[in-house]
Coordinates of C-alpha atoms in Angstrom, one line a residue:
Chain A
M1 CA 35.1 8.8 -14.2
S2 CA 35.8 6.1 -11.8
C3 CA 33.1 4.6 -9.5
W4 CA 34.7 6.2 -6.4
D5 CA 34.4 9.6 -8.0
T6 CA 30.7 9.0 -8.6
V7 CA 30.3 7.7 -5.0
Q8 CA 31.9 11.1 -3.6
K9 CA 29.7 13.1 -6.1
Y10 CA 26.4 11.6 -5.4
A11 CA 26.4 9.6 -2.1
F12 CA 25.0 12.5 -0.1
Q13 CA 22.9 14.0 -2.9
S14 CA 19.6 13.2 -1.0
I15 CA 20.5 15.2 2.1
G16 CA 21.9 18.0 0.1
Y17 CA 25.7 17.5 -0.1
G18 CA 27.9 17.1 -3.2
E19 CA 26.6 17.5 -6.8
R20 CA 23.2 19.0 -6.9
V21 CA 22.3 18.1 -10.5
L22 CA 21.4 14.6 -11.3
P23 CA 23.0 12.8 -14.3
K24 CA 20.8 13.2 -17.4
S25 CA 22.7 10.7 -19.8
D26 CA 25.1 7.9 -19.7
I27 CA 23.8 6.8 -16.3
T28 CA 26.1 4.0 -15.2
L29 CA 25.4 1.1 -12.8
C30 CA 27.6 2.8 -10.3
D31 CA 25.5 6.1 -10.5
Q32 CA 22.4 3.9 -10.1
F33 CA 23.7 2.1 -7.0
T34 CA 24.9 5.4 -5.4
L35 CA 22.0 7.4 -6.1
I36 CA 19.4 4.9 -4.9
G37 CA 21.5 4.2 -1.9
S38 CA 21.6 7.9 -1.2
G39 CA 17.9 7.9 -1.3
M40 CA 17.7 5.1 1.2
M41 CA 18.9 7.5 3.9
V42 CA 15.8 9.5 3.4
N43 CA 13.8 6.3 3.8
L44 CA 15.8 5.5 7.0
Y45 CA 15.2 9.0 8.2
F46 CA 11.4 8.7 7.9
G47 CA 11.3 5.2 9.0
I48 CA 13.4 5.3 12.1
L49 CA 11.9 8.5 13.5
A50 CA 8.3 7.5 12.6
V51 CA 8.8 4.1 14.4
M52 CA 10.4 5.5 17.5
S53 CA 7.9 8.4 18.1
G54 CA 5.1 6.1 16.9
F55 CA 5.9 3.5 19.5
I56 CA 5.3 5.8 22.4
F57 CA 2.1 7.0 21.1
A58 CA 0.9 3.6 20.1
N59 CA 1.3 2.5 23.8
A60 CA -0.8 5.5 24.9
L61 CA -3.5 4.4 22.2
A62 CA -3.6 0.9 23.3
M63 CA -4.0 1.8 26.9
A64 CA -6.8 4.3 25.9
K65 CA -8.6 1.8 23.9
F66 CA -8.3 -0.9 26.7
S67 CA -9.6 1.5 29.4
G68 CA -13.2 1.3 30.5
N69 CA -13.7 5.0 30.4
P70 CA -15.6 5.9 27.2
W71 CA -14.1 9.3 27.2
T72 CA -10.7 7.8 26.3
R73 CA -11.8 4.5 24.8
K74 CA -14.0 6.1 21.9
P75 CA -11.4 8.8 20.6
A76 CA -8.8 6.0 20.4
E77 CA -11.0 3.7 18.7
W78 CA -11.9 6.4 16.2
F79 CA -8.4 7.5 15.7
I80 CA -7.3 3.9 15.0
F81 CA -10.2 3.4 12.6
L82 CA -9.4 6.7 10.8
F83 CA -5.9 5.7 10.1
R84 CA -6.2 2.0 9.5
G85 CA -9.5 2.2 7.5
S86 CA -8.2 4.7 4.8
P87 CA -5.2 4.5 2.4
L88 CA -2.0 6.0 3.5
F89 CA -1.8 7.4 0.0
I90 CA -4.9 9.4 0.6
Q91 CA -3.9 10.3 3.9
F92 CA -0.7 11.9 2.7
F93 CA -2.7 13.9 -0.1
F94 CA -5.1 15.1 2.4
A95 CA -2.5 16.0 5.0
Y96 CA -0.4 17.8 2.4
F97 CA -3.3 20.0 1.2
L98 CA -4.4 20.6 4.8
F99 CA -0.8 21.8 5.6
I100 CA -0.9 24.0 2.6
Y101 CA -4.2 25.5 3.8
L102 CA -2.9 26.0 7.3
K103 CA 0.1 27.8 5.9
G104 CA -2.3 30.3 4.3
V105 CA -3.9 30.9 7.6
A106 CA -0.6 31.4 9.6
P107 CA 2.9 31.3 8.3
I108 CA 4.0 29.5 11.5
F109 CA 2.7 26.3 9.8
G110 CA 5.0 26.8 6.8
P111 CA 7.5 23.9 7.5
L112 CA 4.6 21.4 7.7
S113 CA 4.1 21.4 4.0
A114 CA 7.7 20.3 3.5
A115 CA 8.1 16.5 3.3
W116 CA 10.7 16.3 6.0
L117 CA 8.1 17.4 8.6
G118 CA 4.7 17.0 7.1
A119 CA 5.2 13.5 5.9
L120 CA 6.9 12.5 9.1
I121 CA 3.8 13.4 11.1
V122 CA 1.6 11.4 8.8
L123 CA 3.6 8.5 9.0
F124 CA 4.0 8.9 12.8
L125 CA 0.3 9.1 13.2
N126 CA -0.3 6.2 10.7
T127 CA 2.3 3.8 12.3
A128 CA 0.9 4.6 15.8
A129 CA -2.7 3.6 14.8
Y130 CA -1.4 0.2 13.4
S131 CA 0.8 -0.6 16.2
G132 CA -1.7 0.7 18.8
E133 CA -4.1 -1.8 17.4
I134 CA -1.5 -4.6 17.7
F135 CA -0.5 -3.6 21.3
Y136 CA -4.4 -3.6 22.1
G137 CA -4.7 -7.0 20.7
A138 CA -1.7 -8.2 22.8
L139 CA -3.2 -6.7 25.9
L140 CA -6.3 -8.6 25.4
S141 CA -4.4 -11.8 25.1
I142 CA -2.5 -11.5 28.4
P143 CA -2.9 -14.8 30.2
K144 CA -5.4 -14.5 33.0
G145 CA -3.1 -16.4 35.4
D146 CA -0.4 -13.5 35.0
M147 CA -3.1 -10.9 36.3
E148 CA -4.0 -13.3 39.0
A149 CA -0.5 -13.7 40.0
A150 CA 0.0 -9.9 40.0
D151 CA -3.1 -9.6 42.3
A152 CA -1.6 -12.3 44.6
Y153 CA 1.6 -10.4 45.0
G154 CA -0.6 -7.3 46.1
L155 CA 0.6 -5.4 42.9
T156 CA -1.9 -2.7 41.9
G157 CA -2.1 0.4 39.5
W158 CA 0.9 1.6 38.0
S159 CA 3.4 -1.0 39.5
R160 CA 1.1 -3.8 38.1
F161 CA 1.1 -2.2 34.7
R162 CA 4.7 -1.5 34.8
K163 CA 6.0 -4.9 36.0
V164 CA 3.4 -7.4 34.7
M165 CA 1.1 -6.1 32.0
W166 CA 3.4 -4.1 29.9
P167 CA 6.3 -6.6 29.6
T168 CA 3.8 -9.3 28.8
M169 CA 1.9 -7.1 26.2
M170 CA 5.3 -6.3 24.5
R171 CA 6.4 -9.8 24.3
L172 CA 3.2 -11.0 22.9
A173 CA 2.9 -8.1 20.4
W174 CA 6.6 -8.1 19.3
P175 CA 6.5 -10.5 16.4
A176 CA 3.6 -8.7 14.8
Y177 CA 5.1 -5.2 15.6
T178 CA 8.3 -6.3 13.8
N179 CA 6.3 -6.9 10.6
E180 CA 4.6 -3.5 11.2
A181 CA 8.1 -1.8 11.4
I182 CA 9.2 -3.5 8.2
F183 CA 6.0 -2.3 6.6
L184 CA 6.4 1.1 7.6
F185 CA 9.8 1.2 6.0
H186 CA 8.2 0.1 2.8
A187 CA 5.6 2.7 3.2
T188 CA 8.1 5.5 3.3
T189 CA 8.5 5.2 -0.4
L190 CA 5.0 6.6 -0.8
V191 CA 6.0 10.2 0.4
Y192 CA 7.2 11.7 -2.7
F193 CA 4.5 10.2 -4.8
S194 CA 1.7 11.8 -2.9
G195 CA 1.7 15.5 -3.1
F196 CA 4.8 16.3 -1.0
P197 CA 7.2 18.1 -3.5
V198 CA 10.8 17.1 -4.0
W199 CA 13.0 19.9 -3.2
R200 CA 16.2 20.3 -5.3
Q201 CA 15.8 16.7 -6.5
Q202 CA 16.5 15.3 -3.0
G203 CA 14.1 12.4 -3.0
D204 CA 13.9 9.1 -1.5
A205 CA 15.1 5.7 -3.1
L206 CA 12.1 5.1 -5.0
Y207 CA 12.3 8.7 -6.4
Y208 CA 15.8 8.1 -7.8
A209 CA 14.8 4.6 -9.2
K210 CA 11.9 6.0 -11.0
Y211 CA 14.0 9.0 -12.3
I212 CA 16.6 6.7 -13.6
A213 CA 13.9 4.4 -15.1
D214 CA 12.3 7.4 -16.8
K215 CA 15.7 8.6 -18.2
T216 CA 17.1 5.4 -19.3
F217 CA 13.6 3.9 -20.2
N218 CA 14.9 0.8 -18.7
P219 CA 13.0 -0.5 -15.5
F220 CA 15.1 -3.8 -15.3
V221 CA 18.1 -2.3 -13.5
P222 CA 17.0 0.5 -11.1
Y223 CA 14.1 -1.4 -9.7
P224 CA 16.0 -4.5 -8.9
I225 CA 18.7 -2.4 -7.1
L226 CA 15.9 -0.8 -5.1
A227 CA 14.6 -4.3 -4.2
F228 CA 18.1 -5.3 -3.3
Y229 CA 18.4 -2.3 -0.8
F230 CA 15.1 -2.9 0.7
I231 CA 15.6 -6.6 1.2
L232 CA 18.9 -5.7 3.0
L233 CA 17.0 -3.2 5.2
T234 CA 14.3 -5.8 5.9
L235 CA 17.0 -8.3 7.0
L236 CA 18.6 -5.6 9.2
V237 CA 15.2 -4.8 10.9
I238 CA 14.5 -8.6 11.4
L239 CA 17.9 -8.9 13.1
L240 CA 17.5 -5.9 15.3
F241 CA 13.9 -6.7 16.3
G242 CA 14.9 -10.4 16.8
L243 CA 17.4 -9.3 19.3
I244 CA 14.9 -7.4 21.2
N245 CA 12.6 -10.2 21.0
K246 CA 15.2 -12.5 22.6
R247 CA 15.6 -10.2 25.3
L248 CA 11.7 -9.8 26.0
N249 CA 11.6 -13.7 26.0
R250 CA 14.8 -14.4 28.2
H251 CA 12.8 -15.5 31.1
L252 CA 10.9 -18.3 29.3
P253 CA 12.0 -21.8 28.7
Q254 CA 13.3 -22.4 25.2
A255 CA 10.3 -24.1 23.8
Q256 CA 7.7 -21.4 24.8
R257 CA 9.7 -18.4 23.1
S258 CA 8.0 -16.8 20.2
K259 CA 9.9 -16.3 17.1
V260 CA 10.0 -13.3 14.9
K261 CA 8.7 -14.3 11.6
Y262 CA 8.6 -12.3 8.5
K263 CA 5.0 -12.2 7.4
P264 CA 3.8 -8.9 6.1
N265 CA 0.6 -9.0 4.4
L266 CA -0.9 -5.7 4.5
I267 CA -0.7 -2.5 2.4
R268 CA -1.7 0.8 3.8
Chain B
M1 CA -10.1 26.1 -23.1
R2 CA -12.8 26.3 -20.5
L3 CA -12.0 23.9 -17.7
H4 CA -15.6 23.4 -16.6
G5 CA -17.6 22.6 -19.8
K6 CA -20.9 24.2 -20.1
R7 CA -22.7 20.9 -21.1
P8 CA -24.3 18.8 -20.1
I9 CA -26.5 21.0 -18.0
I10 CA -28.7 19.1 -15.7
F11 CA -30.6 21.9 -14.2
S12 CA -32.1 24.5 -16.2
Y13 CA -31.0 27.4 -14.1
C14 CA -27.3 26.6 -14.6
S15 CA -27.1 28.5 -17.8
D16 CA -25.4 31.6 -16.1
P17 CA -23.5 30.4 -13.0
S18 CA -22.2 33.9 -12.3
L19 CA -25.6 34.9 -11.0
L20 CA -26.2 32.0 -8.8
E21 CA -25.4 31.9 -5.2
G22 CA -25.3 29.3 -2.4
L23 CA -26.9 25.8 -2.7
K24 CA -27.9 26.6 -6.2
W25 CA -24.5 27.5 -7.4
L26 CA -23.2 24.4 -5.5
S27 CA -25.7 22.0 -7.3
C28 CA -24.7 23.5 -10.8
Y29 CA -21.0 23.2 -9.7
L30 CA -21.3 19.6 -8.7
T31 CA -23.0 18.5 -12.0
T32 CA -20.5 20.0 -14.5
G33 CA -19.2 17.6 -17.1
K34 CA -15.9 17.3 -15.3
H35 CA -17.6 16.4 -12.1
M36 CA -19.4 13.7 -14.0
G37 CA -16.0 12.4 -14.9
F38 CA -15.1 12.4 -11.2
Y39 CA -18.3 10.4 -10.3
V40 CA -17.4 8.0 -13.0
S41 CA -14.0 7.4 -11.8
F42 CA -15.5 6.1 -8.6
G43 CA -17.0 3.3 -11.0
T44 CA -13.5 2.8 -12.4
V45 CA -12.2 2.0 -8.9
L46 CA -15.0 -0.5 -8.2
L47 CA -14.4 -2.1 -11.6
L48 CA -10.8 -2.5 -10.9
L49 CA -11.7 -4.1 -7.7
A50 CA -14.3 -6.4 -9.5
I51 CA -11.8 -7.7 -12.0
T52 CA -8.8 -7.6 -9.9
A53 CA -10.3 -9.8 -7.0
P54 CA -10.9 -12.8 -8.9
A55 CA -7.9 -12.3 -11.2
A56 CA -5.5 -12.0 -8.0
L57 CA -7.3 -15.1 -6.7
A58 CA -6.5 -17.0 -9.9
F59 CA -2.8 -15.9 -9.8
G60 CA -2.6 -16.9 -6.1
F61 CA -4.2 -20.2 -6.7
G62 CA -1.6 -21.0 -9.3
A63 CA 1.2 -19.8 -7.1
A64 CA -0.1 -21.9 -4.3
M65 CA -0.4 -25.0 -6.5
L66 CA 3.2 -24.4 -7.9
S67 CA 4.4 -24.1 -4.4
R68 CA 3.0 -27.4 -3.5
A69 CA 4.5 -29.2 -6.4
R70 CA 6.5 -32.2 -5.8
L71 CA 9.1 -31.3 -8.2
A72 CA 11.5 -29.0 -6.3
P73 CA 12.5 -26.5 -9.1
V74 CA 8.8 -26.0 -9.8
S75 CA 7.9 -25.4 -6.2
W76 CA 10.7 -22.8 -6.0
I77 CA 9.1 -20.9 -8.8
G78 CA 5.8 -20.6 -6.9
K79 CA 7.6 -19.8 -3.5
G80 CA 10.0 -17.4 -5.3
Y81 CA 7.3 -15.3 -6.8
I82 CA 5.5 -15.2 -3.4
A83 CA 8.5 -14.3 -1.6
A84 CA 9.8 -11.6 -4.1
V85 CA 6.6 -9.6 -4.3
R86 CA 6.1 -9.6 -0.6
G87 CA 9.8 -8.4 0.3
V88 CA 9.8 -5.3 -1.7
P89 CA 7.6 -2.1 -1.3
D90 CA 4.6 -2.8 -3.4
I91 CA 4.6 0.6 -5.0
A92 CA 8.0 -0.2 -6.5
F93 CA 6.4 -3.2 -8.1
F94 CA 3.6 -1.2 -9.4
L95 CA 6.0 1.5 -11.0
F96 CA 8.1 -1.5 -12.2
F97 CA 5.5 -3.8 -13.8
V98 CA 3.7 -1.0 -15.6
I99 CA 6.8 -0.2 -17.8
A100 CA 8.0 -3.8 -17.8
L101 CA 4.8 -5.3 -19.0
D102 CA 4.5 -2.6 -21.7
Q103 CA 8.0 -3.2 -22.9
G104 CA 7.5 -7.0 -22.7
I105 CA 4.4 -6.9 -24.9
E106 CA 6.0 -4.7 -27.4
W107 CA 9.1 -6.7 -27.5
L108 CA 7.0 -10.0 -28.2
L109 CA 4.9 -8.2 -30.9
H110 CA 8.1 -6.8 -32.4
Q111 CA 9.5 -10.3 -32.6
A112 CA 6.3 -11.7 -34.3
R113 CA 5.6 -8.8 -36.6
C114 CA 8.9 -7.5 -37.7
P115 CA 11.3 -10.5 -37.9
D116 CA 13.5 -8.6 -40.5
W117 CA 14.3 -5.8 -38.2
S118 CA 18.0 -5.6 -37.7
D119 CA 18.6 -2.6 -35.5
P120 CA 18.9 -3.2 -31.7
I121 CA 15.8 -2.5 -29.7
R122 CA 17.6 -0.7 -26.9
Q123 CA 19.4 2.2 -28.4
G124 CA 21.1 4.1 -25.5
N125 CA 18.2 5.6 -23.7
D126 CA 15.5 4.5 -26.1
F127 CA 13.4 1.5 -26.6
V128 CA 12.8 1.2 -30.3
V129 CA 10.4 -1.2 -31.8
C130 CA 8.9 -1.2 -35.4
D131 CA 5.7 0.9 -35.7
I132 CA 3.2 -1.9 -36.1
A133 CA 4.5 -3.4 -32.8
K134 CA 3.6 -0.3 -30.9
M135 CA 0.9 -1.1 -28.2
P136 CA -1.4 0.4 -28.9
L137 CA -0.9 1.3 -32.3
G138 CA -0.2 5.0 -32.8
T139 CA -3.4 5.3 -35.1
S140 CA -5.8 3.8 -32.4
P141 CA -8.5 6.0 -31.1
Q142 CA -8.3 7.5 -27.5
W143 CA -10.5 4.8 -25.8
I144 CA -8.2 1.9 -26.8
H145 CA -5.2 3.7 -25.2
E146 CA -7.2 4.2 -22.0
T147 CA -8.4 0.6 -21.9
Y148 CA -4.9 -0.6 -22.7
G149 CA -3.6 1.4 -19.7
F150 CA -6.4 0.1 -17.6
A151 CA -5.8 -3.5 -18.7
L152 CA -2.0 -3.0 -17.8
A153 CA -3.0 -1.7 -14.3
V154 CA -5.3 -4.6 -13.7
L155 CA -2.6 -7.1 -14.7
T156 CA -0.1 -5.3 -12.4
F157 CA -2.5 -5.4 -9.5
A158 CA -3.2 -9.1 -10.2
I159 CA 0.5 -10.0 -10.2
V160 CA 1.2 -8.2 -7.0
F161 CA -2.0 -9.3 -5.1
G162 CA -1.7 -12.8 -6.5
A163 CA 1.4 -13.2 -4.5
F164 CA -0.5 -12.2 -1.3
A165 CA -3.3 -14.4 -2.2
G166 CA -1.0 -17.3 -3.0
N167 CA 0.6 -17.0 0.6
V168 CA -2.9 -17.2 2.0
L169 CA -4.2 -20.1 0.0
Y170 CA -0.8 -22.0 0.5
G171 CA -1.5 -21.8 4.2
A172 CA -5.0 -22.8 3.9
M173 CA -4.3 -25.8 1.8
S174 CA -1.8 -26.9 4.5
S175 CA -4.4 -26.4 7.1
V176 CA -6.8 -28.8 5.9
P177 CA -6.6 -31.9 8.2
R178 CA -4.2 -34.5 6.8
A179 CA -6.9 -37.1 7.7
Q180 CA -9.1 -35.9 5.0
I181 CA -6.6 -36.5 2.3
E182 CA -5.7 -40.0 3.6
T183 CA -9.4 -40.9 3.7
A184 CA -9.5 -39.9 0.0
E185 CA -6.5 -42.1 -0.8
A186 CA -8.1 -44.9 1.1
Y187 CA -11.1 -44.5 -1.3
G188 CA -8.6 -44.9 -4.1
M189 CA -8.6 -41.4 -5.3
T190 CA -5.6 -40.2 -7.3
R191 CA -3.5 -37.2 -6.1
R192 CA -5.3 -34.8 -8.6
Q193 CA -8.8 -36.3 -7.6
A194 CA -8.1 -35.8 -3.8
F195 CA -6.9 -32.1 -4.6
W196 CA -9.8 -31.1 -6.5
R197 CA -12.7 -33.0 -4.7
I198 CA -11.3 -33.0 -1.1
L199 CA -8.8 -30.3 -0.4
V200 CA -10.0 -27.4 -2.6
P201 CA -13.7 -27.4 -1.3
Q202 CA -12.5 -27.5 2.3
M203 CA -9.8 -25.0 2.3
W204 CA -12.0 -21.9 1.9
V205 CA -12.9 -21.8 5.5
Y206 CA -9.3 -21.6 6.5
A207 CA -8.5 -19.2 3.8
L208 CA -11.4 -16.8 4.7
P209 CA -9.7 -14.6 7.5
G210 CA -6.6 -14.3 5.2
L211 CA -8.7 -13.4 2.2
S212 CA -10.8 -11.0 4.1
N213 CA -7.7 -9.2 5.3
L214 CA -6.5 -9.2 1.5
W215 CA -9.7 -7.5 0.5
M216 CA -9.4 -4.8 2.9
V217 CA -5.7 -4.4 1.6
L218 CA -7.0 -4.4 -2.1
I219 CA -9.3 -1.6 -1.3
K220 CA -6.7 0.5 0.3
A221 CA -4.4 0.0 -2.7
T222 CA -6.8 1.2 -5.3
P223 CA -5.6 4.8 -5.1
L224 CA -2.2 3.7 -6.4
L225 CA -4.0 3.4 -9.9
F226 CA -3.1 7.1 -10.1
L227 CA 0.5 6.1 -10.2
L228 CA -0.2 3.8 -13.1
G229 CA -1.4 6.7 -15.3
V230 CA -5.2 5.9 -15.0
E231 CA -7.5 8.8 -14.6
D232 CA -8.8 7.6 -11.2
I233 CA -10.4 9.5 -8.2
V234 CA -7.1 10.9 -7.1
Y235 CA -6.5 12.3 -10.5
W236 CA -9.8 13.9 -10.6
A237 CA -9.6 15.1 -7.1
R238 CA -6.3 16.9 -8.0
E239 CA -7.8 18.2 -11.2
L240 CA -11.0 19.5 -9.8
G241 CA -9.7 20.7 -6.5
G242 CA -7.1 23.1 -7.9
S243 CA -7.8 26.8 -7.8
K244 CA -9.7 28.0 -10.9
M245 CA -9.8 31.5 -12.2
A246 CA -12.7 33.3 -13.6
R247 CA -11.1 33.7 -16.9
F248 CA -11.0 30.0 -17.4
T249 CA -14.2 28.8 -16.0
D250 CA -17.7 29.6 -15.1
Y251 CA -17.1 28.4 -11.5
P252 CA -14.0 30.2 -10.1
H253 CA -12.9 28.9 -6.7
G254 CA -9.8 28.8 -4.5
D255 CA -7.6 25.6 -3.7
W256 CA -10.4 23.1 -2.7
R257 CA -8.0 20.1 -3.1
M258 CA -8.2 19.6 0.7
W259 CA -11.9 19.2 0.6
Y260 CA -11.9 16.9 -2.3
F261 CA -9.3 14.6 -0.6
L262 CA -11.5 14.7 2.6
V263 CA -14.3 13.3 0.3
L264 CA -12.1 10.5 -0.9
L265 CA -10.9 9.7 2.8
V266 CA -14.6 9.4 3.8
F267 CA -15.4 7.3 0.8
Y268 CA -12.5 4.9 1.6
L269 CA -13.6 4.7 5.3
A270 CA -17.3 4.0 4.4
F271 CA -16.1 1.4 2.0
T272 CA -13.9 -0.3 4.6
R273 CA -16.7 -0.2 7.2
V274 CA -19.3 -1.7 4.9
S275 CA -16.8 -4.4 3.9
E276 CA -16.0 -5.2 7.6
V277 CA -19.7 -5.7 8.2
V278 CA -20.3 -8.0 5.1
L279 CA -17.2 -10.0 5.7
A280 CA -18.3 -10.6 9.4
R281 CA -21.6 -12.0 8.1
I282 CA -20.0 -14.2 5.7
T283 CA -17.6 -15.4 8.3
L284 CA -20.5 -16.2 10.5
K285 CA -22.4 -18.0 7.8
L286 CA -19.5 -20.1 6.7
S287 CA -18.6 -21.3 10.2
H288 CA -22.1 -22.5 10.5
G289 CA -21.9 -26.3 11.2
Q290 CA -18.1 -26.3 11.0
A291 CA -16.1 -28.2 13.6
T292 CA -14.3 -24.9 14.6
V293 CA -14.5 -22.8 17.6
G294 CA -16.8 -20.4 15.8
G295 CA -19.0 -23.1 14.6
E296 CA -19.3 -24.6 18.1
A297 CA -20.2 -21.2 19.6
Q298 CA -23.1 -21.0 17.1
R299 CA -24.3 -24.5 18.0
K300 CA -24.2 -23.7 21.6
A301 CA -26.0 -20.3 21.3
A302 CA -28.9 -22.0 19.2

């Protein structure tokens, strides 16, 4: 069987098209690249949706934590502490069993116990908490002069936030937020190892890598392939976020622009 | 098999749980032998942290020293190690190292103990070494298997977190003011003396923020022990929480896994909070008398 046949057979395995049964023996290098690549689509699905939805919620969280009103500040602080202070792995487990319980209460909660929705919700809340903290930190470090200038122009309320605070906050937070996004993509590999069941062997990249490593009893091929895909993804994220960073900094003189640096040093 | 062993019984009234109700039932339920295993596994987590933290620091120190080496290929080794571990999802590393280390150790033993073996070690999908090269030996008692599994887990953690620590320490070593080293050289110290007597004692203040962050990260990575096959708190929470039928146990109950994981969630939150408070105190203490912003603020307040 040529490699192209394999690609046709397994390239969309993770989203339910093509061959349903995974190869059990004689797993070739081509099989491995195709299957793990197919799994990457699931990681991308979780990562992209969680980052985009989490971004909006994170902004709200940062504003809430920044506000002087304890009725909005306290809940935001607790939310951020809850999700940043506990391991994502435990959050997945807890959420999964909570969703199972809810399913028993009312069948309308049924889809929550499937990974595509349940795990996405957990990732969304988790990344919102981490990004919210980043944005909050950036809000605190907006230069005093910027706010004074806004006051001098007579900007108040929403227009002051929209035209001065928010763009500066984004600009200051962006390098850290880039790393957060990279790390979220890495965290998506936890989904299928933490309770959420794999349906019809449609898992993510790590699920396939582990499947192959278990079948061939040789970890030295599938895991480096996985690493290759993730390094590629990381570079892609850096490129994309770097472009946005450039746009956010476009009004500044060259020397003052902050660069996006790959610097992840956290685990969830 | 009875899932909840009858012994050891802590409270005398626990001999017939089916007659009990409310708090009494709960007190008996929470003191079954299986639950004792659950409580002990919290100790496993703490033990892992206690061993891994210094081990990772040692790995990190080695990596940072390698990265600073003047010989380019040596520094590439250090930098490559740090970059490789940080660029890939950690959980992939955990899954990889646990098999890779196991096979590596068996392969080395195989070379040492069975030099006459002629068959290839990789036969299709099998990894075959001679019997006396198996780790641990098939005849070993259960506790050796468990200890070996735990030791592999510790080593895996140390390798992964060593890279993170290496990054922090490398940064800290570069943060020590250059003038300090120049002074050491002016006193006629060799490169080695300047490193051990001047650089290393001073770098910790600079490393502390990064290392405290790393400690938090390490705490939050401990549930991954479960993936490495160690019977940790996650294992027990799944085991104990699952629904039990009256046929198999004295303490039948529905699916309680949600509550068990809620306990774990609270445990980690409390652990994080306590660590935060303690680390804040250490930072305060270490900045005392330092020529940094923190130290200056303390001087002004006094």
